[in-house]
Amino acid sequence: MPLCRLVSEEGRHKPIPLPHQQTLTLGRGPETKIKDQKCSRNQVELKADCNRGFISVKQLGSNPTNVDSAVVGKGNQVPLKPGQKLYMVNQLYPYFVEFTEDISLISSEERNKPMKRQHQKDSQEQESPASKLSTSCCTQQTSNGALVLGKATAHKAEPAGHWSQGLKVSMQDPKMQVYSDEKVVVIKDKYPKAQYHWLVLPWVSISSLKALRSEHCELLKHMQKVGDRMIQQCPDAQKLHFRLGYHAIPSMSHIHLHVISQDFDSPALKNKKHWNSFTTDYFIDSQDVIAMLEQDGRVSVKEGTAELLKQPLRCHICCKEQATIPKLKEHLKSHLSSCLKGETV
């Protein structure tokens, strides 16, 4: 049977064995060498399934534990698979899971199987992107830059998993796609927070802003260019103001550019977190992300950014504070009314 270990990416301590189907509780303490008071002594509960090749992660602590960029949530349980990262608390203290064969219990032929599987995987990854494409009907770009309905290419869908992986499923669904080219796909947000709310996603797998490097600059510029074209062809483009940007700490895995109108007229906008995620510095403009990559080769998220979601409700136009979401929405109607009279919002 394969053996499982939890490995600190920072090398803070020796790998922690995770016996098959046995629960282990970890957090702040001598075993992890974590002294951060925001990390509970019982932050996570881990349980390895060595036969199926993953571990279950259950968040016990109050502060967020992440798998890649997705927050697990207190009391929730999600799988951690090889290649993914577990952040013990507040996107800090990264770990990865490692499965190794018990050499003493397998033959030399069996030892070679993982190498063969890896070779087959490497060969598949070296296939041209075109070999992984299937045809679907959605919007395409013509030679003059217009977006028109026609045949487009879509990558084969991955199996559905945890809710945080939902974007990877939606971007493969022809019914969700409104535009596609060889680099990106555009889908409508399932729960739009405004009259117009699109997501621009790259076909290449990039988990979050933290995974971006300088070589991704051209891709992000293309994503912004596609977002700009979506706005240009919007029937209310002359009346509504739009922003293009990224959530600093997104709840959904796979990087995505929000293209969102600033009317915020939507029944899906229900709470303070929704509002502040788009109207505070939690929402980072696309151009600022590109500038950081060009200058530093990486994107930096300021410490304490998560706390921005707890700020009071303030109108993004006049900054007037509102007590509740219903009162805020009623207040926004006055701005929207001005917009319909010809004033830009």
XYZ file of C-alpha atoms in Angstrom:
345
model
C 0.000 0.000 0.000
C 1.304 3.524 -0.766
C 2.513 5.564 2.178
C 1.308 9.129 2.722
C 3.184 12.117 4.157
C 2.341 15.764 4.655
C 5.340 17.853 3.617
C 6.068 21.456 4.608
C 6.926 23.382 1.433
C 9.017 25.749 3.540
C 10.924 22.891 5.173
C 9.815 23.968 8.645
C 9.938 20.394 9.950
C 10.244 16.784 8.863
C 7.388 15.267 6.796
C 4.448 14.147 8.932
C 3.277 10.552 8.301
C -0.454 10.144 7.644
C -1.452 6.512 8.227
C -4.200 5.114 6.012
C -7.736 5.990 7.213
C -6.513 7.434 10.533
C -7.417 10.957 11.567
C -4.721 13.403 12.622
C -5.337 16.876 14.049
C -2.739 19.568 13.345
C -2.324 23.263 14.010
C -0.171 25.564 16.088
C 2.363 23.583 18.074
C 5.726 21.798 18.174
C 4.839 19.293 15.446
C 4.328 22.000 12.814
C 6.519 24.630 14.522
C 3.761 27.175 13.831
C 3.582 29.872 16.519
C 1.037 32.109 14.792
C -1.765 32.837 17.307
C -4.267 33.022 14.434
C -3.672 29.329 13.837
C -5.656 27.172 16.254
C -3.936 24.275 18.009
C -6.625 22.176 16.359
C -6.737 23.974 13.006
C -7.305 21.016 10.678
C -8.267 17.377 10.803
C -6.566 15.212 8.167
C -7.439 11.708 7.020
C -5.469 9.901 4.316
C -6.902 7.480 1.766
C -3.693 5.877 0.543
C -5.486 3.566 -1.890
C -7.280 6.391 -3.691
C -4.402 8.870 -3.420
C -5.770 11.877 -1.545
C -6.318 13.170 1.980
C -9.468 14.730 3.413
C -8.973 18.148 4.996
C -11.494 19.400 7.539
C -11.142 22.926 8.900
C -11.643 23.062 12.670
C -10.182 26.504 13.444
C -12.007 29.812 13.089
C -9.517 31.413 10.673
C -9.465 30.163 7.072
C -7.571 27.118 5.878
C -7.039 26.981 2.103
C -6.565 24.275 -0.497
C -4.859 26.193 -3.293
C -6.793 29.499 -3.410
C -10.093 28.068 -2.131
C -11.142 28.557 1.480
C -12.234 25.296 3.110
C -14.546 26.906 5.680
C -15.034 25.931 9.301
C -16.650 22.516 9.582
C -16.261 21.805 5.863
C -14.227 18.953 4.409
C -12.442 18.925 1.041
C -9.902 16.639 -0.682
C -6.225 17.508 -1.015
C -4.597 15.769 -3.972
C -0.984 15.559 -5.161
C -0.098 18.818 -6.904
C -2.371 20.917 -4.682
C -1.243 23.020 -1.730
C -2.696 23.158 1.751
C -2.294 26.537 3.478
C -2.703 25.931 7.206
C -4.178 29.363 7.988
C -4.667 32.721 6.228
C -2.878 31.454 3.097
C 0.295 30.880 5.133
C 2.369 27.775 5.977
C 2.019 25.821 2.700
C 2.023 22.024 2.635
C 1.713 19.386 -0.036
C 0.768 15.728 0.166
C 3.199 13.047 -0.972
C 2.409 9.407 -1.669
C 5.271 6.905 -1.927
C 5.322 3.150 -2.367
C 6.514 0.911 0.462
C 9.569 -0.460 -1.386
C 9.937 -3.480 0.872
C 6.511 -4.800 -0.090
C 6.559 -4.542 -3.888
C 8.422 -6.255 -6.687
C 10.851 -4.545 -9.053
C 8.211 -4.690 -11.811
C 5.696 -2.866 -9.606
C 8.338 -0.283 -8.679
C 8.654 0.679 -12.335
C 4.919 1.267 -12.796
C 4.880 4.773 -11.281
C 7.736 5.713 -13.624
C 5.806 4.356 -16.608
C 2.684 6.240 -15.563
C 4.714 9.433 -15.170
C 6.262 8.947 -18.605
C 2.814 8.485 -20.131
C 1.606 11.614 -18.316
C 4.597 13.627 -19.534
C 3.961 12.468 -23.090
C 0.316 13.518 -22.870
C 1.264 16.929 -21.486
C 3.587 17.473 -24.433
C 0.729 17.046 -26.909
C -0.183 20.205 -28.778
C -3.132 22.139 -27.305
C -5.050 21.496 -30.516
C -5.153 17.767 -29.752
C -7.116 18.520 -26.565
C -9.751 20.721 -28.193
C -13.332 19.904 -29.078
C -15.692 21.992 -31.218
C -18.581 23.925 -29.721
C -20.776 26.830 -30.682
C -19.994 30.171 -29.079
C -18.624 33.598 -29.920
C -15.466 33.984 -32.018
C -13.225 36.856 -32.957
C -13.170 37.930 -36.596
C -10.229 39.501 -38.418
C -11.505 43.009 -37.648
C -11.681 42.300 -33.914
C -15.474 41.860 -33.652
C -17.043 39.132 -31.547
C -19.499 37.065 -33.557
C -21.420 33.833 -33.075
C -19.796 30.836 -34.691
C -17.680 27.745 -34.147
C -15.188 27.833 -31.305
C -12.853 25.465 -29.553
C -13.310 24.169 -26.038
C -11.035 21.976 -23.980
C -12.263 18.637 -22.691
C -14.016 19.009 -19.376
C -12.383 17.860 -16.172
C -14.408 15.823 -13.672
C -16.475 17.950 -11.326
C -15.098 18.105 -7.803
C -15.307 20.489 -4.877
C -17.410 23.624 -5.399
C -14.234 25.724 -5.582
C -13.403 23.927 -8.840
C -16.702 25.021 -10.404
C -15.121 27.501 -12.817
C -13.110 24.717 -14.434
C -16.381 22.935 -15.152
C -18.296 26.010 -16.306
C -15.595 27.144 -18.727
C -15.869 23.810 -20.551
C -19.655 24.062 -20.930
C -20.639 25.382 -24.394
C -23.884 26.728 -22.917
C -21.912 28.946 -20.540
C -19.447 30.285 -23.109
C -20.075 33.664 -24.755
C -16.646 33.966 -26.376
C -13.666 31.714 -26.957
C -10.307 31.816 -28.704
C -7.088 29.821 -28.510
C -6.032 31.513 -25.259
C -9.156 32.346 -23.256
C -12.849 31.722 -22.786
C -15.491 34.167 -21.528
C -18.476 33.001 -19.508
C -21.304 34.789 -17.734
C -20.945 34.747 -13.957
C -23.471 32.232 -12.575
C -24.353 34.646 -9.785
C -23.800 38.075 -11.374
C -23.348 40.972 -8.985
C -24.417 43.568 -11.575
C -26.427 43.882 -14.785
C -23.345 42.809 -16.753
C -20.837 40.454 -15.172
C -18.501 38.287 -17.243
C -15.477 36.190 -16.344
C -12.462 35.878 -18.642
C -10.530 32.654 -17.997
C -7.339 31.337 -19.611
C -7.294 27.799 -20.969
C -3.925 27.226 -19.319
C -4.269 26.187 -15.685
C -3.244 28.975 -13.267
C -4.595 28.537 -9.744
C -4.467 32.121 -8.418
C -2.738 35.499 -8.482
C 0.075 34.023 -6.385
C 0.892 31.613 -9.208
C 1.398 34.395 -11.754
C 4.887 35.203 -13.034
C 6.313 37.704 -15.522
C 5.886 35.229 -18.399
C 2.118 35.503 -17.911
C 2.058 39.234 -18.743
C 1.077 38.766 -22.371
C -1.710 36.371 -21.412
C -3.149 38.854 -18.904
C -2.939 41.649 -21.475
C -4.890 39.456 -23.876
C -7.477 38.748 -21.159
C -7.885 42.495 -20.604
C -8.158 43.107 -24.328
C -10.949 40.538 -24.606
C -12.683 42.083 -21.585
C -12.499 45.530 -23.197
C -14.141 44.154 -26.335
C -16.960 42.645 -24.306
C -17.611 46.102 -22.856
C -17.442 47.811 -26.263
C -20.157 45.528 -27.609
C -22.382 45.866 -24.562
C -25.622 47.713 -25.496
C -25.335 49.905 -22.364
C -21.623 50.606 -22.706
C -22.234 54.332 -23.142
C -24.343 54.605 -19.974
C -22.644 52.279 -17.514
C -19.143 52.371 -16.112
C -17.210 49.054 -16.048
C -14.224 47.745 -14.126
C -11.886 44.897 -15.014
C -10.046 43.242 -12.172
C -9.252 40.332 -9.890
C -10.192 39.414 -6.353
C -7.088 39.504 -4.183
C -8.077 36.284 -2.402
C -10.621 34.517 -4.639
C -12.857 31.745 -3.335
C -12.808 29.918 -6.674
C -9.771 28.115 -8.034
C -8.446 29.012 -11.525
C -7.558 32.618 -12.176
C -10.362 34.709 -13.671
C -10.754 38.332 -14.709
C -14.016 39.991 -13.663
C -15.608 42.343 -16.176
C -18.400 43.976 -14.208
C -20.672 46.976 -14.645
C -20.758 49.365 -11.706
C -24.544 49.576 -11.303
C -24.496 46.501 -9.000
C -28.162 46.001 -9.776
C -28.543 42.278 -9.100
C -30.498 40.006 -6.723
C -27.321 37.887 -6.378
C -25.595 40.707 -4.493
C -26.778 39.726 -1.016
C -24.262 40.596 1.679
C -21.396 42.805 2.833
C -18.780 40.348 1.564
C -20.202 40.492 -1.959
C -20.231 44.294 -1.913
C -16.792 44.862 -0.428
C -15.163 42.295 -2.669
C -15.883 44.578 -5.641
C -15.787 48.073 -4.117
C -12.678 48.071 -1.896
C -8.992 47.418 -2.565
C -9.890 43.724 -2.322
C -10.680 44.157 -6.033
C -7.411 44.791 -7.882
C -7.613 46.477 -11.279
C -6.354 44.416 -14.209
C -3.824 47.071 -15.205
C -2.380 47.113 -11.676
C -1.899 43.327 -11.726
C -0.107 43.548 -15.077
C 2.070 46.411 -13.803
C 3.110 44.369 -10.739
C 4.059 41.422 -12.937
C 6.080 43.608 -15.276
C 7.891 45.319 -12.422
C 8.303 42.576 -9.799
C 7.617 39.327 -11.650
C 4.881 38.456 -9.142
C 1.666 39.798 -7.641
C 1.731 40.937 -4.018
C -1.389 40.875 -1.862
C -1.165 43.250 1.092
C -1.372 41.827 4.593
C -4.817 42.344 6.083
C -6.567 42.354 2.701
C -9.090 39.779 3.919
C -10.247 42.256 6.563
C -11.489 44.597 3.817
C -14.508 42.332 3.395
C -15.650 43.368 6.888
C -15.666 47.098 6.214
C -18.945 49.062 6.556
C -21.191 49.300 3.528
C -20.323 52.461 1.624
C -21.654 53.626 -1.710
C -18.890 53.303 -4.302
C -20.011 56.526 -5.996
C -20.665 59.015 -3.174
C -19.086 57.061 -0.259
C -22.210 57.473 1.879
C -22.415 54.712 4.490
C -25.493 52.473 4.517
C -26.706 50.215 7.341
C -27.899 47.210 5.311
C -27.738 45.768 1.815
C -31.445 46.584 1.117
C -30.841 50.219 2.124
C -27.699 50.321 0.005
C -29.580 48.986 -3.007
C -32.323 51.555 -2.503
C -29.657 54.248 -2.345
C -28.033 52.962 -5.542
C -31.306 53.402 -7.415
C -30.837 57.181 -7.284
C -27.488 56.837 -9.024
C -28.943 54.409 -11.551
C -31.756 56.844 -12.247
C -29.183 59.529 -13.052
C -27.475 57.043 -15.328
C -30.649 56.395 -17.287
C -31.026 60.141 -17.757
C -27.739 60.195 -19.552
C -25.258 60.643 -16.728
C -22.487 58.060 -16.512
C -22.343 55.734 -13.521
